[in-house]
Amino acid sequence: MAEPEHVISDPVVQNHNNEDENELQERSDDVEDDEDEDPESQKAKLRNRFQNFFRRIQHESVSIRVHDVLIKGNTKTKDTLIEAETASLKDASTIKELLAASGDVNFRLQALEIFDSVKITLDSGPPELPGTANVIVDVVETKSPLLGEIGVFNKGEASSSTLEGTLKYKNIFGYGDLWDGSLAYDCDHKAEASAGVFLPRFKGLRNPVTARLFLQSRDWLKFSSFKERSLGLSLGLFSTRNHDVVYNLAWRTLTDPSRMASSSIRGQLGHGLLSSLKYTFKIDRRNSPLRPTRGFAFVSTTQIGGLAPDSHSIRFLRQELDLRCAIPLGFYHSALNLGISAGVVFPWGPGFSSMPSPLPEKFFLGGNLSPVCTLGGPTSLWGFRTKGLGPTEPRRQLQNNPAEENSDSGRDYLGGDLAVAAFADFSFDFPSKWLSAKGIHGHLFASAGNVDKLTENSHRNFSLQKFTQSFRSSAGVGVVIPTNLFRMELNYCCILKKFGEDRANSGFRASFSSPS
């Protein structure tokens, strides 16, 4: 189902009582003279007046005070919600500030997704109060509160893109509330069903509040011999442009239907209570998340688990850092993208130094994603498959048949407590104007990274030199096809360095990534 078309109207200045009586008298005389002139002369004079007026407000500080904000058109939406979103209008002290505030308010009201159109008009204030203005906010509430969406998304911790379908119902109680239910599935056999609510203004809070119930299932039998199932609640406590705080409470179960898991995996099977607080700080000044050609981005994510006083509570500390930079080169729309990311996770509590980190919180590198799009932490390397590198352990052999005594059951990928990844991507336009117009371009790339174990007293044997020498690396060339939903790459990858148990091969690969 398509989203309703939004008609965004720019603020229109009709009248302002900023002139003194002499100026008003002069304009009155001009109007009388205009009546004797032909229509073309009247239009030219009127156009010159408007040009002079707008030139004045751009270069001069024309004082004004907002007398009143009038709200029209809302039949279901509460006035308190619109008043809260338009409160900044009364802080304007000049016409230039009022125009800027009107545009910002228009954007915020449209972002609520409950109006088909928003029109803001600036009108003159009462005649007895010169130098004042009234702001008229005219909204048209959406005629179709039910909305369906389908798209491809990236989650920060995912190693592949997720196909997600969502059904939304808007503004049931008139507070801008957005209720939705969604189903999601990705190529790594992860399925999720969830339902949630978004409240832009809850009990007078300036920041929106979100709550979400979810049931999540993930199948890692192929790579690590376990299945994960979680049932819980996610509560968004604080969210702005740069800061985000989320609390998660979930009952998690890890099982091994194959009964072939390695000893490290078997030691973490069973039930656990996840009670965690996650804080994300994000700055993204790149000109595009799909093909950045200038700017920089930085993300820091801190998560602490084990906030519930329960013996099954999963206790850990997790930190991720990601830094990106795009440098324009000045020819063929070319740019050099550089990125480095790192993450560390550690358990806490009595005897933490001899305990392993929780298995789902560990770092795994590899997957069907482009590092250019995955902003949030170390996740992928070009050419390496999902969970394709890092510490491994032999799986248990089931000797039901004596003839299979020497058969190999494979290995489990255990992930790491420390992960570092870096990449360089040189993008450029093709000489073809048709390809450039479609955004199709080429790129040369290289990536490197590694994961290692620190817990269970392994940090005593950790060596930075050994860690850097065991970096895996790859390089290649490819074609990038951007779309409205995702970035598609058709690449030839050459694996420069890998180790015996790594799952990576040189050859052609296709990846589908959406901005995270």
Coordinates of C-alpha atoms in Angstrom, one line a residue:
M1 CA 0.0 0.0 0.0
A2 CA 1.5 3.3 -1.0
E3 CA 2.1 6.1 1.5
P4 CA -0.2 9.1 1.1
E5 CA 1.3 11.9 -0.9
H6 CA 2.5 14.8 1.3
V7 CA 2.0 18.4 0.0
I8 CA 4.5 20.6 1.8
S9 CA 3.7 24.3 1.5
D10 CA 6.3 26.9 2.1
P11 CA 5.4 29.5 4.7
V12 CA 3.7 32.5 3.0
V13 CA 4.1 36.0 4.3
Q14 CA 0.9 38.0 3.7
N15 CA 1.1 41.1 5.9
H16 CA 3.3 42.5 8.7
N17 CA 2.8 45.6 10.8
N18 CA 6.4 46.6 10.6
E19 CA 6.0 49.9 8.9
D20 CA 5.4 53.2 10.6
E21 CA 2.3 55.4 9.8
N22 CA 4.2 57.5 7.2
E23 CA 5.2 54.4 5.2
L24 CA 1.7 53.1 5.4
Q25 CA 0.4 56.4 4.1
E26 CA 2.8 56.4 1.2
R27 CA 1.7 52.9 0.3
S28 CA -1.9 54.0 0.4
D29 CA -1.1 56.8 -2.0
D30 CA 0.7 54.4 -4.3
V31 CA -2.4 52.2 -4.4
E32 CA -4.6 55.1 -5.4
D33 CA -2.1 56.0 -8.2
D34 CA -2.0 52.3 -9.3
E35 CA -5.7 52.4 -10.0
D36 CA -5.1 54.8 -12.9
E37 CA -2.3 52.6 -14.4
D38 CA -2.6 49.6 -16.7
P39 CA -2.5 46.0 -15.2
E40 CA 1.0 45.3 -16.4
S41 CA 2.4 48.4 -14.6
Q42 CA 0.6 47.4 -11.4
K43 CA 2.0 43.9 -11.6
A44 CA 5.6 45.3 -12.1
K45 CA 5.3 47.6 -9.2
L46 CA 3.8 44.9 -7.0
R47 CA 6.7 42.5 -8.0
N48 CA 9.3 45.2 -7.2
R49 CA 7.7 45.8 -3.7
F50 CA 7.9 42.1 -2.9
Q51 CA 11.5 41.9 -4.1
N52 CA 12.4 44.9 -2.0
F53 CA 10.6 43.4 1.0
F54 CA 12.3 40.0 0.7
R55 CA 15.7 41.7 0.1
R56 CA 15.2 43.6 3.3
I57 CA 14.4 40.6 5.5
Q58 CA 17.4 38.8 4.1
H59 CA 19.9 41.5 4.8
E60 CA 18.3 43.4 7.7
S61 CA 17.1 42.4 11.1
V62 CA 13.4 43.2 10.9
S63 CA 11.9 42.8 14.4
I64 CA 8.6 41.1 15.0
R65 CA 6.8 39.3 17.8
V66 CA 4.4 36.4 17.4
H67 CA 1.1 37.4 19.0
D68 CA -0.8 34.1 18.5
V69 CA -0.6 30.7 16.8
L70 CA -3.9 29.6 15.4
I71 CA -4.5 25.9 14.6
K72 CA -7.0 24.8 12.0
G73 CA -8.2 21.6 10.3
N74 CA -7.5 19.1 13.1
T75 CA -10.6 17.1 14.1
K76 CA -9.0 14.1 15.7
T77 CA -5.5 15.2 16.6
K78 CA -5.3 16.9 20.0
D79 CA -4.4 20.6 20.1
T80 CA -1.8 19.9 22.8
L81 CA 0.3 17.8 20.3
I82 CA 0.3 20.5 17.6
E83 CA 1.0 23.3 20.2
A84 CA 4.0 21.4 21.5
E85 CA 5.4 21.0 18.0
T86 CA 4.8 24.7 17.2
A87 CA 6.1 26.2 20.5
S88 CA 9.3 27.3 18.9
L89 CA 7.4 29.9 16.7
K90 CA 6.9 32.2 19.7
D91 CA 10.6 32.3 20.3
A92 CA 11.3 34.1 17.0
S93 CA 12.2 37.8 17.3
T94 CA 12.8 38.7 13.7
I95 CA 11.0 37.9 10.4
K96 CA 14.0 35.8 9.3
E97 CA 13.9 33.7 12.4
L98 CA 10.2 33.3 12.1
L99 CA 10.5 32.0 8.5
A100 CA 13.2 29.5 9.6
A101 CA 11.1 28.4 12.5
S102 CA 8.0 28.0 10.3
G103 CA 10.0 25.7 7.9
D104 CA 11.2 23.6 10.9
V105 CA 7.7 23.3 12.3
N106 CA 6.4 22.3 8.9
F107 CA 9.0 19.5 8.7
R108 CA 8.3 18.2 12.2
L109 CA 4.5 18.1 11.7
Q110 CA 5.0 16.2 8.4
A111 CA 7.3 13.8 10.2
L112 CA 4.5 12.7 12.5
E113 CA 3.0 10.9 9.5
I114 CA -0.6 11.8 10.5
F115 CA -1.2 14.7 8.1
D116 CA -1.7 14.6 4.4
S117 CA -0.6 18.3 4.2
V118 CA 0.6 21.1 6.4
K119 CA 0.3 24.8 5.5
I120 CA 1.7 27.6 7.6
T121 CA 0.7 31.2 6.9
L122 CA 2.1 34.3 8.5
D123 CA -0.4 37.1 8.9
S124 CA -0.5 40.5 10.5
G125 CA -1.3 40.8 14.2
P126 CA -4.1 42.9 15.7
P127 CA -4.1 46.6 14.4
E128 CA -3.7 47.8 18.0
L129 CA -0.4 45.8 18.4
P130 CA 2.0 47.0 15.7
G131 CA 5.1 44.9 15.0
T132 CA 3.2 41.6 15.7
A133 CA 2.2 38.6 13.6
N134 CA -0.3 35.7 13.8
V135 CA 0.8 32.3 12.6
I136 CA -1.9 30.1 11.1
V137 CA -1.2 26.4 11.1
D138 CA -3.6 24.7 8.7
V139 CA -3.4 20.8 8.7
V140 CA -5.3 18.2 6.7
E141 CA -5.5 14.9 8.6
T142 CA -4.7 11.7 6.7
K143 CA -7.7 10.1 5.1
S144 CA -6.1 6.7 5.2
P145 CA -4.8 5.9 8.7
L146 CA -4.0 2.3 7.7
L147 CA -0.6 2.0 5.9
G148 CA 1.4 -1.0 4.7
E149 CA 5.1 -1.0 3.9
I150 CA 7.7 -3.4 2.7
G151 CA 11.4 -2.8 2.5
V152 CA 15.0 -4.0 2.9
F153 CA 16.8 -2.9 6.0
N154 CA 20.1 -3.4 7.9
K155 CA 20.3 -3.9 11.7
G156 CA 23.5 -2.9 13.3
E157 CA 24.3 -6.4 14.6
A158 CA 23.1 -8.2 11.5
S159 CA 25.4 -9.8 8.9
S160 CA 22.9 -9.6 6.0
S161 CA 20.0 -7.4 4.9
T162 CA 16.5 -8.0 6.3
L163 CA 13.2 -8.1 4.3
E164 CA 10.6 -6.6 6.5
G165 CA 6.8 -6.0 6.0
T166 CA 5.0 -3.6 8.3
L167 CA 1.3 -2.7 8.8
K168 CA 0.7 0.6 10.6
Y169 CA -2.4 2.3 12.1
K170 CA -2.0 6.1 12.7
N171 CA -3.3 8.4 15.4
I172 CA -5.9 6.1 17.0
F173 CA -6.2 8.3 20.2
G174 CA -5.3 11.6 18.6
Y175 CA -1.9 11.9 20.3
G176 CA 0.1 11.2 17.1
D177 CA 0.4 7.6 18.3
L178 CA 1.6 5.2 15.6
W179 CA 0.8 1.5 16.2
D180 CA 2.4 -1.2 14.0
G181 CA 2.9 -4.9 13.5
S182 CA 5.8 -6.3 11.5
L183 CA 7.3 -9.5 10.2
A184 CA 11.0 -9.7 9.2
Y185 CA 13.2 -12.4 7.7
D186 CA 16.8 -12.4 6.5
C187 CA 19.1 -14.7 4.6
D188 CA 20.8 -15.8 7.9
H189 CA 17.6 -17.6 8.9
K190 CA 16.5 -15.0 11.3
A191 CA 12.7 -14.4 11.7
E192 CA 11.0 -11.8 13.9
A193 CA 7.4 -10.9 14.7
S194 CA 6.8 -7.7 16.6
A195 CA 4.2 -5.1 17.6
G196 CA 4.9 -1.6 18.9
V197 CA 3.7 1.9 19.5
F198 CA 5.4 5.3 18.9
L199 CA 4.4 8.3 20.9
P200 CA 5.9 11.6 19.8
R201 CA 4.8 13.5 22.9
F202 CA 4.1 11.4 26.0
K203 CA 3.0 13.1 29.2
G204 CA 4.7 16.4 28.1
L205 CA 8.1 14.8 27.4
R206 CA 10.0 16.6 24.7
N207 CA 11.4 13.4 23.2
P208 CA 9.4 10.5 21.7
V209 CA 8.8 7.2 23.5
T210 CA 8.6 3.8 21.8
A211 CA 7.6 0.4 23.1
R212 CA 7.9 -2.9 21.3
L213 CA 7.0 -6.5 22.0
F214 CA 9.0 -9.0 19.9
L215 CA 9.4 -12.7 19.3
Q216 CA 12.7 -13.5 17.6
S217 CA 14.1 -16.7 16.3
R218 CA 17.6 -17.2 14.7
D219 CA 19.1 -20.4 13.3
W220 CA 22.8 -20.6 13.7
L221 CA 23.0 -24.5 13.4
K222 CA 25.0 -24.3 10.1
F223 CA 27.7 -22.1 11.6
S224 CA 27.7 -22.5 15.4
S225 CA 25.4 -25.4 16.2
F226 CA 22.7 -23.5 18.1
K227 CA 19.3 -21.9 17.7
E228 CA 18.3 -18.7 19.5
R229 CA 14.8 -17.7 20.5
S230 CA 13.9 -14.5 22.4
L231 CA 10.7 -13.1 23.7
G232 CA 10.7 -9.6 25.2
L233 CA 10.1 -5.9 25.3
S234 CA 12.2 -3.1 23.9
L235 CA 11.5 0.4 25.4
G236 CA 12.9 3.5 23.7
L237 CA 13.6 6.0 26.6
F238 CA 15.3 8.8 24.9
S239 CA 15.9 9.7 21.2
T240 CA 17.3 12.8 19.5
R241 CA 19.3 13.4 16.3
N242 CA 22.5 12.3 17.9
H243 CA 21.6 10.3 21.0
D244 CA 19.5 7.2 21.6
V245 CA 18.8 5.2 24.8
V246 CA 17.0 1.9 24.6
Y247 CA 16.1 -0.6 27.4
N248 CA 15.7 -4.3 26.5
L249 CA 14.1 -7.0 28.6
A250 CA 13.9 -10.5 27.1
W251 CA 13.8 -14.2 28.0
R252 CA 16.4 -15.9 25.8
T253 CA 16.7 -19.6 25.0
L254 CA 19.7 -21.3 23.3
T255 CA 19.2 -24.9 22.1
D256 CA 21.1 -27.4 20.0
P257 CA 18.6 -29.7 18.1
S258 CA 21.5 -31.4 16.3
R259 CA 23.2 -32.5 19.5
M260 CA 26.5 -31.9 17.8
A261 CA 27.6 -28.6 19.4
S262 CA 31.2 -28.2 20.5
S263 CA 31.9 -28.0 24.2
S264 CA 32.1 -24.2 24.2
I265 CA 28.7 -23.9 22.7
R266 CA 27.2 -26.6 24.9
G267 CA 28.4 -24.6 28.0
Q268 CA 26.1 -21.7 27.1
L269 CA 22.9 -23.6 26.1
G270 CA 19.8 -23.0 28.2
H271 CA 17.7 -20.1 29.4
G272 CA 18.9 -16.6 30.3
L273 CA 17.3 -13.2 31.2
L274 CA 18.5 -10.3 29.1
S275 CA 18.1 -7.0 30.9
S276 CA 20.2 -4.4 29.2
L277 CA 20.6 -0.6 28.6
K278 CA 22.0 0.5 25.3
Y279 CA 23.2 4.0 24.5
T280 CA 24.1 5.1 21.0
F281 CA 25.8 8.4 20.0
K282 CA 25.8 9.1 16.3
I283 CA 27.0 11.9 14.0
D284 CA 26.6 11.5 10.3
R285 CA 27.7 14.4 8.1
R286 CA 28.1 12.5 4.9
N287 CA 26.2 13.7 1.9
S288 CA 24.8 10.2 1.2
P289 CA 24.7 6.9 3.1
L290 CA 24.6 4.9 -0.2
R291 CA 27.4 6.6 -2.0
P292 CA 29.2 9.1 0.2
T293 CA 31.5 11.4 -1.6
R294 CA 32.3 13.9 1.2
G295 CA 31.8 14.2 4.9
F296 CA 32.4 12.0 7.9
A297 CA 30.4 9.8 10.3
F298 CA 31.0 8.5 13.8
V299 CA 29.0 6.0 15.9
S300 CA 29.7 4.9 19.5
T301 CA 27.4 2.2 21.1
T302 CA 27.7 1.2 24.7
Q303 CA 25.6 -1.6 26.2
I304 CA 25.5 -3.0 29.7
G305 CA 23.6 -6.2 30.4
G306 CA 22.6 -7.8 33.8
L307 CA 20.5 -5.0 35.2
A308 CA 18.0 -7.5 36.7
P309 CA 18.7 -9.1 40.2
D310 CA 18.2 -12.6 38.9
S311 CA 20.5 -15.6 38.8
H312 CA 19.7 -16.1 35.1
S313 CA 20.6 -12.5 34.3
I314 CA 23.1 -12.2 31.4
R315 CA 25.9 -9.9 32.6
F316 CA 28.2 -8.2 30.0
L317 CA 29.7 -4.9 28.9
R318 CA 29.8 -4.2 25.2
Q319 CA 31.4 -1.3 23.4
E320 CA 31.5 -0.5 19.6
L321 CA 33.2 2.4 17.7
D322 CA 32.9 3.2 14.0
L323 CA 34.6 6.1 12.2
R324 CA 34.0 6.9 8.5
C325 CA 35.5 9.6 6.2
A326 CA 34.7 10.4 2.5
I327 CA 37.2 12.5 0.6
P328 CA 36.2 13.9 -2.8
L329 CA 39.0 13.6 -5.5
G330 CA 37.6 16.1 -8.0
F331 CA 37.4 13.9 -11.2
Y332 CA 34.6 11.6 -12.5
H333 CA 32.7 12.2 -9.3
S334 CA 35.3 10.1 -7.6
A335 CA 35.8 9.8 -3.9
L336 CA 37.9 7.8 -1.4
N337 CA 35.9 6.3 1.5
L338 CA 37.9 5.1 4.5
G339 CA 36.5 3.4 7.6
I340 CA 37.7 1.7 10.8
S341 CA 35.6 0.0 13.4
A342 CA 36.3 -1.9 16.6
G343 CA 34.4 -3.6 19.3
V344 CA 35.0 -5.4 22.6
V345 CA 32.7 -7.4 24.9
F346 CA 33.4 -8.7 28.4
P347 CA 31.4 -10.4 31.2
W348 CA 31.1 -8.9 34.6
G349 CA 30.3 -10.2 38.0
P350 CA 32.0 -12.6 40.5
G351 CA 34.7 -14.6 38.7
F352 CA 34.2 -12.7 35.4
S353 CA 37.8 -13.3 34.3
S354 CA 37.3 -17.0 33.9
M355 CA 33.8 -16.7 32.4
P356 CA 33.0 -16.6 28.6
S357 CA 31.1 -13.7 27.0
P358 CA 27.5 -14.4 26.2
L359 CA 27.4 -16.2 22.8
P360 CA 24.9 -13.9 20.9
E361 CA 26.8 -10.8 22.1
K362 CA 30.1 -11.9 20.6
F363 CA 31.5 -10.4 17.4
F364 CA 31.4 -12.2 14.1
L365 CA 32.8 -10.8 10.9
G366 CA 31.7 -11.7 7.4
G367 CA 28.3 -11.6 5.6
N368 CA 26.5 -10.4 2.5
L369 CA 26.9 -6.7 3.3
S370 CA 28.9 -3.8 1.9
P371 CA 31.1 -2.2 4.6
V372 CA 30.3 1.2 3.0
C373 CA 26.7 1.0 4.2
T374 CA 27.0 -0.8 7.5
L375 CA 27.6 2.0 10.0
G376 CA 27.6 0.9 13.6
G377 CA 30.5 -1.5 14.3
P378 CA 32.7 -4.3 12.9
T379 CA 30.4 -6.6 11.0
S380 CA 31.6 -7.5 7.5
L381 CA 34.6 -8.0 5.2
W382 CA 34.3 -8.3 1.4
G383 CA 34.6 -11.9 0.2
F384 CA 34.1 -13.6 3.6
R385 CA 30.9 -15.4 4.3
T386 CA 28.6 -15.1 7.3
K387 CA 30.6 -16.0 10.5
G388 CA 33.4 -16.8 8.1
L389 CA 36.4 -16.2 10.3
G390 CA 37.7 -16.3 13.9
P391 CA 38.1 -18.9 16.7
T392 CA 36.6 -22.3 15.9
E393 CA 36.2 -25.6 17.8
P394 CA 35.5 -29.1 16.5
R395 CA 31.9 -30.3 16.8
R396 CA 31.0 -33.4 18.8
Q397 CA 30.8 -36.6 16.7
L398 CA 27.8 -38.8 16.9
Q399 CA 29.1 -42.4 16.3
N400 CA 25.9 -44.1 15.6
N401 CA 27.6 -46.0 12.8
P402 CA 31.1 -47.5 13.5
A403 CA 32.0 -46.9 9.9
E404 CA 31.7 -43.1 10.6
E405 CA 34.3 -43.1 13.3
N406 CA 36.8 -41.1 11.3
S407 CA 34.2 -38.8 9.7
D408 CA 34.5 -35.0 10.2
S409 CA 31.5 -33.3 11.8
G410 CA 32.8 -29.9 11.0
R411 CA 33.6 -27.0 13.3
D412 CA 31.7 -24.3 15.2
Y413 CA 32.5 -20.7 14.8
L414 CA 32.7 -19.2 18.3
G415 CA 33.0 -15.5 17.6
G416 CA 35.3 -13.2 19.4
D417 CA 35.5 -10.8 22.3
L418 CA 37.6 -8.3 20.4
A419 CA 37.0 -7.3 16.7
V420 CA 38.7 -4.8 14.5
A421 CA 37.8 -4.1 10.8
A422 CA 38.9 -1.5 8.3
F423 CA 38.2 -0.8 4.6
A424 CA 39.1 1.6 1.8
D425 CA 36.7 2.1 -1.2
F426 CA 37.5 4.2 -4.3
S427 CA 34.4 5.0 -6.2
F428 CA 34.2 6.7 -9.7
D429 CA 31.7 7.4 -12.5
F430 CA 31.8 5.6 -15.8
P431 CA 32.3 7.7 -18.9
S432 CA 28.8 6.8 -20.0
K433 CA 26.3 9.7 -19.3
W434 CA 23.4 7.2 -19.1
L435 CA 25.1 5.2 -16.4
S436 CA 26.1 8.3 -14.5
A437 CA 22.5 9.6 -14.7
K438 CA 21.2 6.4 -13.2
G439 CA 23.9 6.5 -10.4
I440 CA 25.6 3.3 -11.6
H441 CA 29.3 3.6 -10.9
G442 CA 32.4 1.5 -10.3
H443 CA 34.6 1.0 -7.3
L444 CA 37.9 -0.5 -6.2
F445 CA 38.0 -1.8 -2.7
A446 CA 40.1 -3.4 0.0
S447 CA 39.2 -4.6 3.5
A448 CA 40.9 -6.2 6.5
G449 CA 39.9 -7.4 9.9
N450 CA 40.2 -9.9 12.7
V451 CA 38.5 -11.3 15.8
D452 CA 40.0 -12.8 18.9
K453 CA 39.2 -14.3 22.3
L454 CA 39.9 -12.4 25.5
T455 CA 37.7 -14.1 28.1
E456 CA 38.3 -17.3 30.2
N457 CA 41.8 -15.9 31.1
S458 CA 42.7 -15.8 27.4
H459 CA 43.7 -12.1 27.8
R460 CA 46.8 -13.2 29.5
N461 CA 48.1 -14.7 26.3
F462 CA 46.9 -11.9 24.1
S463 CA 49.6 -10.3 21.9
L464 CA 48.9 -7.2 19.8
Q465 CA 51.6 -8.1 17.3
K466 CA 50.1 -11.6 16.9
F467 CA 46.6 -10.1 16.6
T468 CA 47.6 -7.7 13.8
Q469 CA 49.7 -10.4 12.0
S470 CA 46.6 -12.6 11.8
F471 CA 44.4 -10.0 10.1
R472 CA 42.4 -11.4 7.2
S473 CA 42.3 -9.2 4.1
S474 CA 40.6 -9.0 0.6
A475 CA 40.5 -6.7 -2.4
G476 CA 38.6 -6.4 -5.6
V477 CA 36.7 -4.4 -8.2
G478 CA 33.0 -4.1 -8.9
V479 CA 29.9 -2.3 -10.1
V480 CA 27.5 -0.5 -7.8
I481 CA 23.8 -0.1 -8.6
P482 CA 22.0 2.1 -6.1
T483 CA 18.2 1.8 -5.8
N484 CA 15.6 3.5 -3.5
L485 CA 15.7 0.5 -1.1
F486 CA 19.3 -0.8 -1.1
R487 CA 22.8 -0.6 -2.6
M488 CA 23.6 -3.6 -4.9
E489 CA 27.2 -4.5 -5.6
L490 CA 28.4 -6.9 -8.3
N491 CA 32.0 -7.6 -7.3
Y492 CA 35.0 -9.7 -8.0
C493 CA 36.7 -10.4 -4.7
C494 CA 40.3 -11.6 -4.3
I495 CA 41.1 -13.1 -0.9
L496 CA 44.6 -11.8 0.0
K497 CA 44.9 -13.5 3.4
K498 CA 43.0 -16.2 5.2
F499 CA 43.6 -19.1 7.5
G500 CA 42.6 -22.8 7.3
E501 CA 39.2 -22.7 8.8
D502 CA 38.0 -19.4 7.3
R503 CA 35.1 -19.5 4.9
A504 CA 36.2 -17.3 2.0
N505 CA 37.0 -17.8 -1.7
S506 CA 38.0 -15.6 -4.5
G507 CA 35.4 -15.1 -7.2
F508 CA 32.3 -13.1 -8.1
R509 CA 29.9 -12.1 -5.4
A510 CA 26.7 -10.0 -5.2
S511 CA 25.7 -8.1 -2.1
F512 CA 22.6 -6.1 -1.2
S513 CA 22.9 -3.5 1.6
S514 CA 20.7 -0.8 2.9
P515 CA 21.9 2.1 5.1
S516 CA 22.2 1.3 8.8

